[in-house]
PDB file of N, CA, C and O in Angstrom:
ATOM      1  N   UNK A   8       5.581   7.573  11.983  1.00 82.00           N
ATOM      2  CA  UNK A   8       4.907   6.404  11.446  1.00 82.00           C
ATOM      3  C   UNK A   8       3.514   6.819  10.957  1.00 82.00           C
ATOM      4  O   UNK A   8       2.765   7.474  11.683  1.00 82.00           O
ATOM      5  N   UNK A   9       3.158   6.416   9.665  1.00 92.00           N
ATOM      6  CA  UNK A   9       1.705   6.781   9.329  1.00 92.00           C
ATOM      7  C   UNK A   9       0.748   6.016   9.886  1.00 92.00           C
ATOM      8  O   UNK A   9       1.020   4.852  10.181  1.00 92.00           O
ATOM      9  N   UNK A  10      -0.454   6.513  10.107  1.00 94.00           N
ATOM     10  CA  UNK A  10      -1.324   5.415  10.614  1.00 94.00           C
ATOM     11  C   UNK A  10      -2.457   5.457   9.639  1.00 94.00           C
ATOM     12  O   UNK A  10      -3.230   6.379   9.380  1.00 94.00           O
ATOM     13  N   UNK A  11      -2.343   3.745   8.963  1.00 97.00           N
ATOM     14  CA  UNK A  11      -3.050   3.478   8.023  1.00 97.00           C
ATOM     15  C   UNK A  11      -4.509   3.516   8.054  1.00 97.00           C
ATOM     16  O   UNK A  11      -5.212   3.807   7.087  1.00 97.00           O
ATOM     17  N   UNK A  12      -5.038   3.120   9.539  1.00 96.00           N
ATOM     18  CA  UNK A  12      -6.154   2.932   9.675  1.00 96.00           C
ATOM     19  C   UNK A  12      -7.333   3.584   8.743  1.00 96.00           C
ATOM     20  O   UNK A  12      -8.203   3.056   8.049  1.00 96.00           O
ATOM     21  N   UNK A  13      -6.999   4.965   9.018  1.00 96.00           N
ATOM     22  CA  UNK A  13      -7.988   5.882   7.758  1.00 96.00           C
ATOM     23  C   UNK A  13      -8.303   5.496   6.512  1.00 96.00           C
ATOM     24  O   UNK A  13      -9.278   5.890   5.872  1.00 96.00           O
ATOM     25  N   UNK A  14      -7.275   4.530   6.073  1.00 97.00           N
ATOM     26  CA  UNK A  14      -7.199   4.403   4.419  1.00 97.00           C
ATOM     27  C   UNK A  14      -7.519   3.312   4.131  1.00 97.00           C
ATOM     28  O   UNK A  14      -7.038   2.203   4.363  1.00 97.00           O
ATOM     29  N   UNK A  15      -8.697   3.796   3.398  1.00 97.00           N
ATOM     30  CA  UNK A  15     -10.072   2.487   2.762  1.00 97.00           C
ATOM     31  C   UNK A  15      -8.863   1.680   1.882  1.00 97.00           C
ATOM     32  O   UNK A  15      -9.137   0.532   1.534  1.00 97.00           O
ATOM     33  N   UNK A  16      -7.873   2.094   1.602  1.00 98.00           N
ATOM     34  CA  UNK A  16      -7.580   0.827   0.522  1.00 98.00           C
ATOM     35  C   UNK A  16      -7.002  -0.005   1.220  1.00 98.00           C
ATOM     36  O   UNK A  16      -6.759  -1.003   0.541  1.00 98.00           O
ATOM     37  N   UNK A  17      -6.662  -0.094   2.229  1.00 98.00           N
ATOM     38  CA  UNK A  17      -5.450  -1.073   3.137  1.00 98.00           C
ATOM     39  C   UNK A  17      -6.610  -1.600   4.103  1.00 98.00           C
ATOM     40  O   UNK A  17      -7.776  -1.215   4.189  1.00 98.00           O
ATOM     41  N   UNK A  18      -5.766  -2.846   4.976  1.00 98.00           N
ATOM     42  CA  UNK A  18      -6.604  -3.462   6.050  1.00 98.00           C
ATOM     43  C   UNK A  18      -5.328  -4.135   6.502  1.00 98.00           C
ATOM     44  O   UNK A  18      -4.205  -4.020   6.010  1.00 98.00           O
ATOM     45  N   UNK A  19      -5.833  -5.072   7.836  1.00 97.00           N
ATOM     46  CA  UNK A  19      -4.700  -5.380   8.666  1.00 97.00           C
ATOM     47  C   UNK A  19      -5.558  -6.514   9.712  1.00 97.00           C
ATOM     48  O   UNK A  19      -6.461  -6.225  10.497  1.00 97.00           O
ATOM     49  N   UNK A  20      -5.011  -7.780   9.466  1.00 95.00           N
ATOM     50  CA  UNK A  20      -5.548  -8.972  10.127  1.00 95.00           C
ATOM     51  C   UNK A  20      -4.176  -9.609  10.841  1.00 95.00           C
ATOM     52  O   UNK A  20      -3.079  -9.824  10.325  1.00 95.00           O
ATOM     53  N   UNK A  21      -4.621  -9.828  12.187  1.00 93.00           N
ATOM     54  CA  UNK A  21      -3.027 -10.493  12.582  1.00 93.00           C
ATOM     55  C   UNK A  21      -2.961 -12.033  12.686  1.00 93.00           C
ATOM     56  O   UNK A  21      -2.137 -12.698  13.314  1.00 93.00           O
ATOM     57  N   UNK A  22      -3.998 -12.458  11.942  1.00 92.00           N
ATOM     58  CA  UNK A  22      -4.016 -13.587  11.390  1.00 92.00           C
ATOM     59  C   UNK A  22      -3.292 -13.961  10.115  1.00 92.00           C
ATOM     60  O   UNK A  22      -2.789 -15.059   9.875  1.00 92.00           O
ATOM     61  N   UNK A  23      -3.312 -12.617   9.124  1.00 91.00           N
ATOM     62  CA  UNK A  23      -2.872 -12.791   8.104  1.00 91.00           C
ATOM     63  C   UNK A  23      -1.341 -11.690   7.481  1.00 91.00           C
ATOM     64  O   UNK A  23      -1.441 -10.471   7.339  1.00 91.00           O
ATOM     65  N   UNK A  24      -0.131 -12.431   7.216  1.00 93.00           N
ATOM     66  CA  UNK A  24       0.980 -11.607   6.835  1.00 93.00           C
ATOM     67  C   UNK A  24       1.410 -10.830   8.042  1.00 93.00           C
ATOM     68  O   UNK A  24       1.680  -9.630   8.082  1.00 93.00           O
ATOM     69  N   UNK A  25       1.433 -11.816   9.151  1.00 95.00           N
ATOM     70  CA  UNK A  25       1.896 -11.064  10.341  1.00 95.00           C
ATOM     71  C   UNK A  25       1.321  -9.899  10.647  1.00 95.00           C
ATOM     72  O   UNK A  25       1.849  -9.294  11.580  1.00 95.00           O
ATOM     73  N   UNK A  26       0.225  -9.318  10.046  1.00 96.00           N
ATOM     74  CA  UNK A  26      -0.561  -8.531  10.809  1.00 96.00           C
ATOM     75  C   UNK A  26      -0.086  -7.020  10.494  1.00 96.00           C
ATOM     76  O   UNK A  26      -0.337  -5.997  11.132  1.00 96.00           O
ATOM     77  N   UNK A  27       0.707  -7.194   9.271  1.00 97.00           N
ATOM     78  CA  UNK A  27       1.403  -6.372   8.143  1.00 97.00           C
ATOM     79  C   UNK A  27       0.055  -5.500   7.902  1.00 97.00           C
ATOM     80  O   UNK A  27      -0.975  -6.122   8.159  1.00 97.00           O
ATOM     81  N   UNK A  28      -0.086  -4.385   7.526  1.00 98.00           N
ATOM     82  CA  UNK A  28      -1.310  -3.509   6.432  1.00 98.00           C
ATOM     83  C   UNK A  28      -0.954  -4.023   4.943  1.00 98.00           C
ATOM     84  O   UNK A  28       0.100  -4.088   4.311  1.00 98.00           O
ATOM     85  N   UNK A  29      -1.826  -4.242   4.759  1.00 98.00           N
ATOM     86  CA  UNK A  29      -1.979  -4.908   3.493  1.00 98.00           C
ATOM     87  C   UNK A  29      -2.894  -4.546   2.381  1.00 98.00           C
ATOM     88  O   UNK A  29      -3.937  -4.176   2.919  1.00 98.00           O
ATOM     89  N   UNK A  30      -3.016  -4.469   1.015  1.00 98.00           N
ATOM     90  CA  UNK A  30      -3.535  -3.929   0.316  1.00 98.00           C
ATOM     91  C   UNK A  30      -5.166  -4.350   0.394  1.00 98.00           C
ATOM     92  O   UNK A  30      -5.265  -5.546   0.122  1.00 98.00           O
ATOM     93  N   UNK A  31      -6.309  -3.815   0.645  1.00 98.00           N
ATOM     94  CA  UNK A  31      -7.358  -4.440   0.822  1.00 98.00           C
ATOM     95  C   UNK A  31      -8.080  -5.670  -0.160  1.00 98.00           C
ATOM     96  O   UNK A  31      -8.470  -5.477  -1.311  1.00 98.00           O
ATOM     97  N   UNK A  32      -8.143  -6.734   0.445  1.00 97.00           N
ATOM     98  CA  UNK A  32      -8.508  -8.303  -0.434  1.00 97.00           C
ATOM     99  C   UNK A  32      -7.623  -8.851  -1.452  1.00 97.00           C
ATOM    100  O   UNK A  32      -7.954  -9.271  -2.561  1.00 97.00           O
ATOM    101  N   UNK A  33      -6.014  -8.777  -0.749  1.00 97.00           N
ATOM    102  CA  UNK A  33      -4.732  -9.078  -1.250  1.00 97.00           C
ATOM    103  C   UNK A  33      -4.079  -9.584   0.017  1.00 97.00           C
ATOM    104  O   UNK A  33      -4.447  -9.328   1.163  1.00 97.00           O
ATOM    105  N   UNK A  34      -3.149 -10.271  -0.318  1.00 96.00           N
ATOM    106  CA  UNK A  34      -2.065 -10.424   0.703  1.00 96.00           C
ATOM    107  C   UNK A  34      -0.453  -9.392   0.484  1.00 96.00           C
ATOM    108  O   UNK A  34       0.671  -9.496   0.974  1.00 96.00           O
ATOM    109  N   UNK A  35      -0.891  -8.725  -0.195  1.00 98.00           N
ATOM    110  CA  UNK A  35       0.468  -7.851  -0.523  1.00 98.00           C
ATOM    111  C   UNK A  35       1.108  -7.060   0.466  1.00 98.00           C
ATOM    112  O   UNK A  35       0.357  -7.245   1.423  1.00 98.00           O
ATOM    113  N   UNK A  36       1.837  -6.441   0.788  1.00 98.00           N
ATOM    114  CA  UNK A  36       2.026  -5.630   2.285  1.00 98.00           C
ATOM    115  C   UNK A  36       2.246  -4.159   1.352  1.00 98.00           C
ATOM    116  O   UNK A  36       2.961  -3.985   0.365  1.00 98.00           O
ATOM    117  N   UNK A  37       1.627  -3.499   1.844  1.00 98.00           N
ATOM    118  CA  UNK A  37       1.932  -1.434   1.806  1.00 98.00           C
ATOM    119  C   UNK A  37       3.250  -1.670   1.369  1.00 98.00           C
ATOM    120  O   UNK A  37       3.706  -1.584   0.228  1.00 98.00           O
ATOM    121  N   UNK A  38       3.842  -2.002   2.502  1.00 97.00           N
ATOM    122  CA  UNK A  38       5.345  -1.113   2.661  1.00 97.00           C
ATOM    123  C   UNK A  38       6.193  -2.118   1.059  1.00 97.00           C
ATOM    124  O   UNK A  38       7.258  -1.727   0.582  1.00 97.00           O
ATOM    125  N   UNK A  39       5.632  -3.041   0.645  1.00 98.00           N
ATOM    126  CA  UNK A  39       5.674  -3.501  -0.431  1.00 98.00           C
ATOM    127  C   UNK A  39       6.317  -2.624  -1.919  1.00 98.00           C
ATOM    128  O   UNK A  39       7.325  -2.769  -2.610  1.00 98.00           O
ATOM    129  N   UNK A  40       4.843  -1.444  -1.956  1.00 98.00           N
ATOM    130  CA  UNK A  40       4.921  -0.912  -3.123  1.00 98.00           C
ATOM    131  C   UNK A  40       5.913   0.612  -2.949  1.00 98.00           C
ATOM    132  O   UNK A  40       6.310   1.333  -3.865  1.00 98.00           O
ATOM    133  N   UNK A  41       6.104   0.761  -1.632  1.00 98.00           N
ATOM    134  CA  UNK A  41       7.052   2.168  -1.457  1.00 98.00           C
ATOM    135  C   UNK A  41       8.826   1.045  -1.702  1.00 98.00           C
ATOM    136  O   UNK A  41       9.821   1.449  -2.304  1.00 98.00           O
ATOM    137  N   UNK A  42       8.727   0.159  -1.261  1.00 98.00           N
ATOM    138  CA  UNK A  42      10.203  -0.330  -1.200  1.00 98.00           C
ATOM    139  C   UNK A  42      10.228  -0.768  -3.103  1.00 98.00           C
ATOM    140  O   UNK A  42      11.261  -0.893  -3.761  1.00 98.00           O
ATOM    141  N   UNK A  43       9.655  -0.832  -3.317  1.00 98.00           N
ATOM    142  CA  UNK A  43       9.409  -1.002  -5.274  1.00 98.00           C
ATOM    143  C   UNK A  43       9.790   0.403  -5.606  1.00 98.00           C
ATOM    144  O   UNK A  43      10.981   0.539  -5.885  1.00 98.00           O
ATOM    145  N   UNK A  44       9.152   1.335  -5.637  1.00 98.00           N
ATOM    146  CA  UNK A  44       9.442   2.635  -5.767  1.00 98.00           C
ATOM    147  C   UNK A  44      10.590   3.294  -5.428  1.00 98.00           C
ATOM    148  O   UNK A  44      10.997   4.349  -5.915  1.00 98.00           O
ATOM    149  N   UNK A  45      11.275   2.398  -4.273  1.00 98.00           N
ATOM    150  CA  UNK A  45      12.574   3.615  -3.873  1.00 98.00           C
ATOM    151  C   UNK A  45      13.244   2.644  -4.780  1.00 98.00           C
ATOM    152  O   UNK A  45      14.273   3.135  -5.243  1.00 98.00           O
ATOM    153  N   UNK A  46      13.040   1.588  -5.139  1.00 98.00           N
ATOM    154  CA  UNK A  46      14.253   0.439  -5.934  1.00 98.00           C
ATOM    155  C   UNK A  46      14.219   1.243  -7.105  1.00 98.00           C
ATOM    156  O   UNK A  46      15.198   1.092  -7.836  1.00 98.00           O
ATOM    157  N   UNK A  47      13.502   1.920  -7.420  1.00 98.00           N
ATOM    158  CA  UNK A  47      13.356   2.361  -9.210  1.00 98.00           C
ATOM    159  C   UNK A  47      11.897   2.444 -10.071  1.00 98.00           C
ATOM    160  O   UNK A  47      11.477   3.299 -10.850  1.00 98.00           O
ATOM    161  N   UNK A  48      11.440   1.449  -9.689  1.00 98.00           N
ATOM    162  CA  UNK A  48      10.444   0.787 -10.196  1.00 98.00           C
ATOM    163  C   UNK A  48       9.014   1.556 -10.653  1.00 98.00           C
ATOM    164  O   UNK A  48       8.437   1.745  -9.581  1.00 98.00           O
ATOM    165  N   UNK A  49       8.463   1.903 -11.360  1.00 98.00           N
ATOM    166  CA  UNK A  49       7.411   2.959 -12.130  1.00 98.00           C
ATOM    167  C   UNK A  49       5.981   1.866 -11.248  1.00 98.00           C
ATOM    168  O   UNK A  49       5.948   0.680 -10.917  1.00 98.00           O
ATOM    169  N   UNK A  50       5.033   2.942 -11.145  1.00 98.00           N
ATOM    170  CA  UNK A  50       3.737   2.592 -10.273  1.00 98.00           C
ATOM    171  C   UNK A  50       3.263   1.366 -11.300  1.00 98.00           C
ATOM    172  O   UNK A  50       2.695   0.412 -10.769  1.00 98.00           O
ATOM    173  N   UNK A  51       3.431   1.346 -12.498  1.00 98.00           N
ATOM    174  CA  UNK A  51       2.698   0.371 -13.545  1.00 98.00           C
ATOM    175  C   UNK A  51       3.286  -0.820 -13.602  1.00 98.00           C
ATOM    176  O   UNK A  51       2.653  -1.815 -13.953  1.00 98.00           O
ATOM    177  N   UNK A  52       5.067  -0.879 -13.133  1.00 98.00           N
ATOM    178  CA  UNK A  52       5.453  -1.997 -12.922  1.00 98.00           C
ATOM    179  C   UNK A  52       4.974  -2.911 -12.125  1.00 98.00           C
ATOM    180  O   UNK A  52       4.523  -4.044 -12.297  1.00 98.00           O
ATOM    181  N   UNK A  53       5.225  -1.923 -10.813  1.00 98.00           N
ATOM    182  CA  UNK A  53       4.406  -2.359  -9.315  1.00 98.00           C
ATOM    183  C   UNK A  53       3.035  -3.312  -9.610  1.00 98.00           C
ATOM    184  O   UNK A  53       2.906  -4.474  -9.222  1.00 98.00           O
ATOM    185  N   UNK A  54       2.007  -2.512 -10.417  1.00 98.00           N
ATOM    186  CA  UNK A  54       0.588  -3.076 -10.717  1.00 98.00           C
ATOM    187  C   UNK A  54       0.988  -4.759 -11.292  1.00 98.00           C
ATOM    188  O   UNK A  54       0.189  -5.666 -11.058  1.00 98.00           O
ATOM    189  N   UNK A  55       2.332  -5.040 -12.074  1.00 98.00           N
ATOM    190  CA  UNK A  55       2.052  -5.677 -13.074  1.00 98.00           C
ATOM    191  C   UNK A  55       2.917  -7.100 -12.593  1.00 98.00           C
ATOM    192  O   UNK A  55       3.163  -8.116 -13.244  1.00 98.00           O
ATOM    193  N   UNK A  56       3.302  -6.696 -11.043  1.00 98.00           N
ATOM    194  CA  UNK A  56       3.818  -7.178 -10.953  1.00 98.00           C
ATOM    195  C   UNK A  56       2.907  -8.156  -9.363  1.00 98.00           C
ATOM    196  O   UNK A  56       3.086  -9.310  -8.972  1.00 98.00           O
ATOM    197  N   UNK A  57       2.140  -7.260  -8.923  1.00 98.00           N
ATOM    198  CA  UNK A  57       0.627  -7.289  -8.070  1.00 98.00           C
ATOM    199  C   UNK A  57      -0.637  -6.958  -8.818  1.00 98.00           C
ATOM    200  O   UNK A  57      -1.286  -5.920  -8.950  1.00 98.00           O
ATOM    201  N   UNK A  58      -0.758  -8.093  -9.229  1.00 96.00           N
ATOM    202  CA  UNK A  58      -1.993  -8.108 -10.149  1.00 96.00           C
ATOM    203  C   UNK A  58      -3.168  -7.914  -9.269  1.00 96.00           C
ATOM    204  O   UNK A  58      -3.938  -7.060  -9.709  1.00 96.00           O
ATOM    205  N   UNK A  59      -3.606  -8.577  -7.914  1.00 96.00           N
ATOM    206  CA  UNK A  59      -4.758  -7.692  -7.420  1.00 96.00           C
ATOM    207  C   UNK A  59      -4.668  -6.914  -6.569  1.00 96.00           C
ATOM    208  O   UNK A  59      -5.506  -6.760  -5.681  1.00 96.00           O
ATOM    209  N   UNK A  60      -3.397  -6.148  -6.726  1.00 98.00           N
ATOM    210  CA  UNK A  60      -3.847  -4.575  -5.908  1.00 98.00           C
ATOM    211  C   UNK A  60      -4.069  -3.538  -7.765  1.00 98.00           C
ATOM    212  O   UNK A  60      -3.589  -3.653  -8.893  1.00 98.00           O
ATOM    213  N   UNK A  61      -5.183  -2.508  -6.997  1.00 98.00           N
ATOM    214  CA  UNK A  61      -5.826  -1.675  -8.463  1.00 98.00           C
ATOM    215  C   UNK A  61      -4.899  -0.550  -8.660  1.00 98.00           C
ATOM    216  O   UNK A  61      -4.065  -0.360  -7.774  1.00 98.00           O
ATOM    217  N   UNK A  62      -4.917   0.169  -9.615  1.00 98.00           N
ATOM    218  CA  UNK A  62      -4.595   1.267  -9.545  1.00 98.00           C
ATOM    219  C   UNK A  62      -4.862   2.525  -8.671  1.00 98.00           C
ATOM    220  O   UNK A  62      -3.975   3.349  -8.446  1.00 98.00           O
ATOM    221  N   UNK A  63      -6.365   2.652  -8.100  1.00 98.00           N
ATOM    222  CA  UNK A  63      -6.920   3.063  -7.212  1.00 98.00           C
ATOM    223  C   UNK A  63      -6.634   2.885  -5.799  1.00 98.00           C
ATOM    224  O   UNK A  63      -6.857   3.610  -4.829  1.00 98.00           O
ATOM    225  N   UNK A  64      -6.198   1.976  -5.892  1.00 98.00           N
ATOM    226  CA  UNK A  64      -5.745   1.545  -3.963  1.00 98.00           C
ATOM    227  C   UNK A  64      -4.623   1.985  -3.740  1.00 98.00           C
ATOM    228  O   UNK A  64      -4.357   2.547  -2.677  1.00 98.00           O
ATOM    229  N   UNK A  65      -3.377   1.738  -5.120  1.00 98.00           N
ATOM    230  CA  UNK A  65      -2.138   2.239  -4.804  1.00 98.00           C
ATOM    231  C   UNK A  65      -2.145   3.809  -4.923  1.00 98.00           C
ATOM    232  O   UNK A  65      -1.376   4.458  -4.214  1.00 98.00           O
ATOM    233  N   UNK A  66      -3.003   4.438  -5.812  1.00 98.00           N
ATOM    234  CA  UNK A  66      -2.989   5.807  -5.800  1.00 98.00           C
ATOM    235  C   UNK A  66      -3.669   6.506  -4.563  1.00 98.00           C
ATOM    236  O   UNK A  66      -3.377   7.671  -4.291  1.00 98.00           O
ATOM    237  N   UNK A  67      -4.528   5.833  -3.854  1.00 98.00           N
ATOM    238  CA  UNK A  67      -4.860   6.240  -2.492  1.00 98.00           C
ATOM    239  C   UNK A  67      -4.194   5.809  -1.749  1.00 98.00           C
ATOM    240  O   UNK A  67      -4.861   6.282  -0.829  1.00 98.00           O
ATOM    241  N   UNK A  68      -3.000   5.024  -0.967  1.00 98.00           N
ATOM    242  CA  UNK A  68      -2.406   4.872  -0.718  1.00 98.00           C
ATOM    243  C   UNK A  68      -0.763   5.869  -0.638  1.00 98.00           C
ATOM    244  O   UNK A  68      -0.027   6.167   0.303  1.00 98.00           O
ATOM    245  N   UNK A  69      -0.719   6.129  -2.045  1.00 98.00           N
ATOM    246  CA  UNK A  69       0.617   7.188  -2.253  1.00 98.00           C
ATOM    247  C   UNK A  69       0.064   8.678  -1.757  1.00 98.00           C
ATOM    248  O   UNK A  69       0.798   9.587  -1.370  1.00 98.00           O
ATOM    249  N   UNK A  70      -0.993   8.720  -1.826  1.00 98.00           N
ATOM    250  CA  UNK A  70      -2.084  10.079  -1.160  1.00 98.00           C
ATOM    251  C   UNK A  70      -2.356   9.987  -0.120  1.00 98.00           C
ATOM    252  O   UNK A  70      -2.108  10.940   0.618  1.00 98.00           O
ATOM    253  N   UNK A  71      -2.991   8.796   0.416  1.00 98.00           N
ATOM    254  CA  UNK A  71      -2.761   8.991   2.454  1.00 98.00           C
ATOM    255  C   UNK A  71      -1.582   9.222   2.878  1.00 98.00           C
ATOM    256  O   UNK A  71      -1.648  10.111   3.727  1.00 98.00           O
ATOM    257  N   UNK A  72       0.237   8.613   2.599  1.00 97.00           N
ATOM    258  CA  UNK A  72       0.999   8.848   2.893  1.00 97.00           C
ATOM    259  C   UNK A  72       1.594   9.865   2.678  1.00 97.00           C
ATOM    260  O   UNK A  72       2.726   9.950   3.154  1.00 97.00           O
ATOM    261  N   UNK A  73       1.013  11.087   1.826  1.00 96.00           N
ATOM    262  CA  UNK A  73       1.472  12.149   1.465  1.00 96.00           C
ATOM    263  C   UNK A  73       0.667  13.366   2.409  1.00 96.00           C
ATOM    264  O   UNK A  73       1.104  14.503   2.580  1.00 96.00           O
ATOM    265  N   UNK A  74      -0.193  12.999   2.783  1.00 95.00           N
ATOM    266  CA  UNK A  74      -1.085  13.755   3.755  1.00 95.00           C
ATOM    267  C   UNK A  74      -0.503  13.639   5.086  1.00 95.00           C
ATOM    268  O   UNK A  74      -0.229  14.605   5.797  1.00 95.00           O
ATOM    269  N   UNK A  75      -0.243  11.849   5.532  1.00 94.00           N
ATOM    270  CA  UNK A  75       0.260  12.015   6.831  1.00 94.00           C
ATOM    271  C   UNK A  75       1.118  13.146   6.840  1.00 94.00           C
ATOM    272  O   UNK A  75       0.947  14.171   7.499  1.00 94.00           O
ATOM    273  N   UNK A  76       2.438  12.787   5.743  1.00 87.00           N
ATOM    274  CA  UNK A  76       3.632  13.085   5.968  1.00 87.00           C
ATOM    275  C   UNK A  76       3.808  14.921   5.885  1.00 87.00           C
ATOM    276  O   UNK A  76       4.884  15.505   6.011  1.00 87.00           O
ATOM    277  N   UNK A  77       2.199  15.722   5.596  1.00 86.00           N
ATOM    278  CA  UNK A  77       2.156  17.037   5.531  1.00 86.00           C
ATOM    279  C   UNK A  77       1.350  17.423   6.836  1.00 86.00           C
ATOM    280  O   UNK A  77       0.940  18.584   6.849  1.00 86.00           O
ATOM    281  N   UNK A  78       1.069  16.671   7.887  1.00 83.00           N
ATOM    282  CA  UNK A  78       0.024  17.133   8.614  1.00 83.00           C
ATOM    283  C   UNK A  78       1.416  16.685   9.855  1.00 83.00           C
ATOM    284  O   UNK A  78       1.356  17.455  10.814  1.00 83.00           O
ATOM    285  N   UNK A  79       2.264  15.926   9.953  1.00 73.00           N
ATOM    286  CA  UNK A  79       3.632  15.676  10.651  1.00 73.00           C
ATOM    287  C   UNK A  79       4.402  16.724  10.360  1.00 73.00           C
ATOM    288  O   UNK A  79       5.553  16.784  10.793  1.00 73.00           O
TER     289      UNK A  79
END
């Protein structure tokens, strides 16, 4: 399991979206834009389809999980 905490683009309120990690000052959930991605779906769709998560959050995001998953 990655642990998001490190990663400025995400946050996690268990007030809000069940307490899901979530894209920071969105209600979108992480695990959101990887389940888009394994469906097919190109990073620009994703954006266009979550208008306020940035390009920047999801690209730090696909980069913290690529770090966990090399330091595991």
């Amino acid at each position: 399991m990655i642990d998001w905490s490190s990663c400025p683009a995400v946050e996690r309120d268990c007030q809000r979206v069940s307490g899901a990690w979530v894209f920071r000052g969105t209600r979108v959930p992480v695990h959101a834009l990887f389940e888009n991605l394994e469906d097919g779906a190109q990073l620009s769709d994703f954006l266009s389809w979550f208008p306020g998560v940035t390009r920047k959050q999801a690209q730090l995001v696909l980069q913290h999980a690529a770090h966990s998953l090399e330091a595991a």
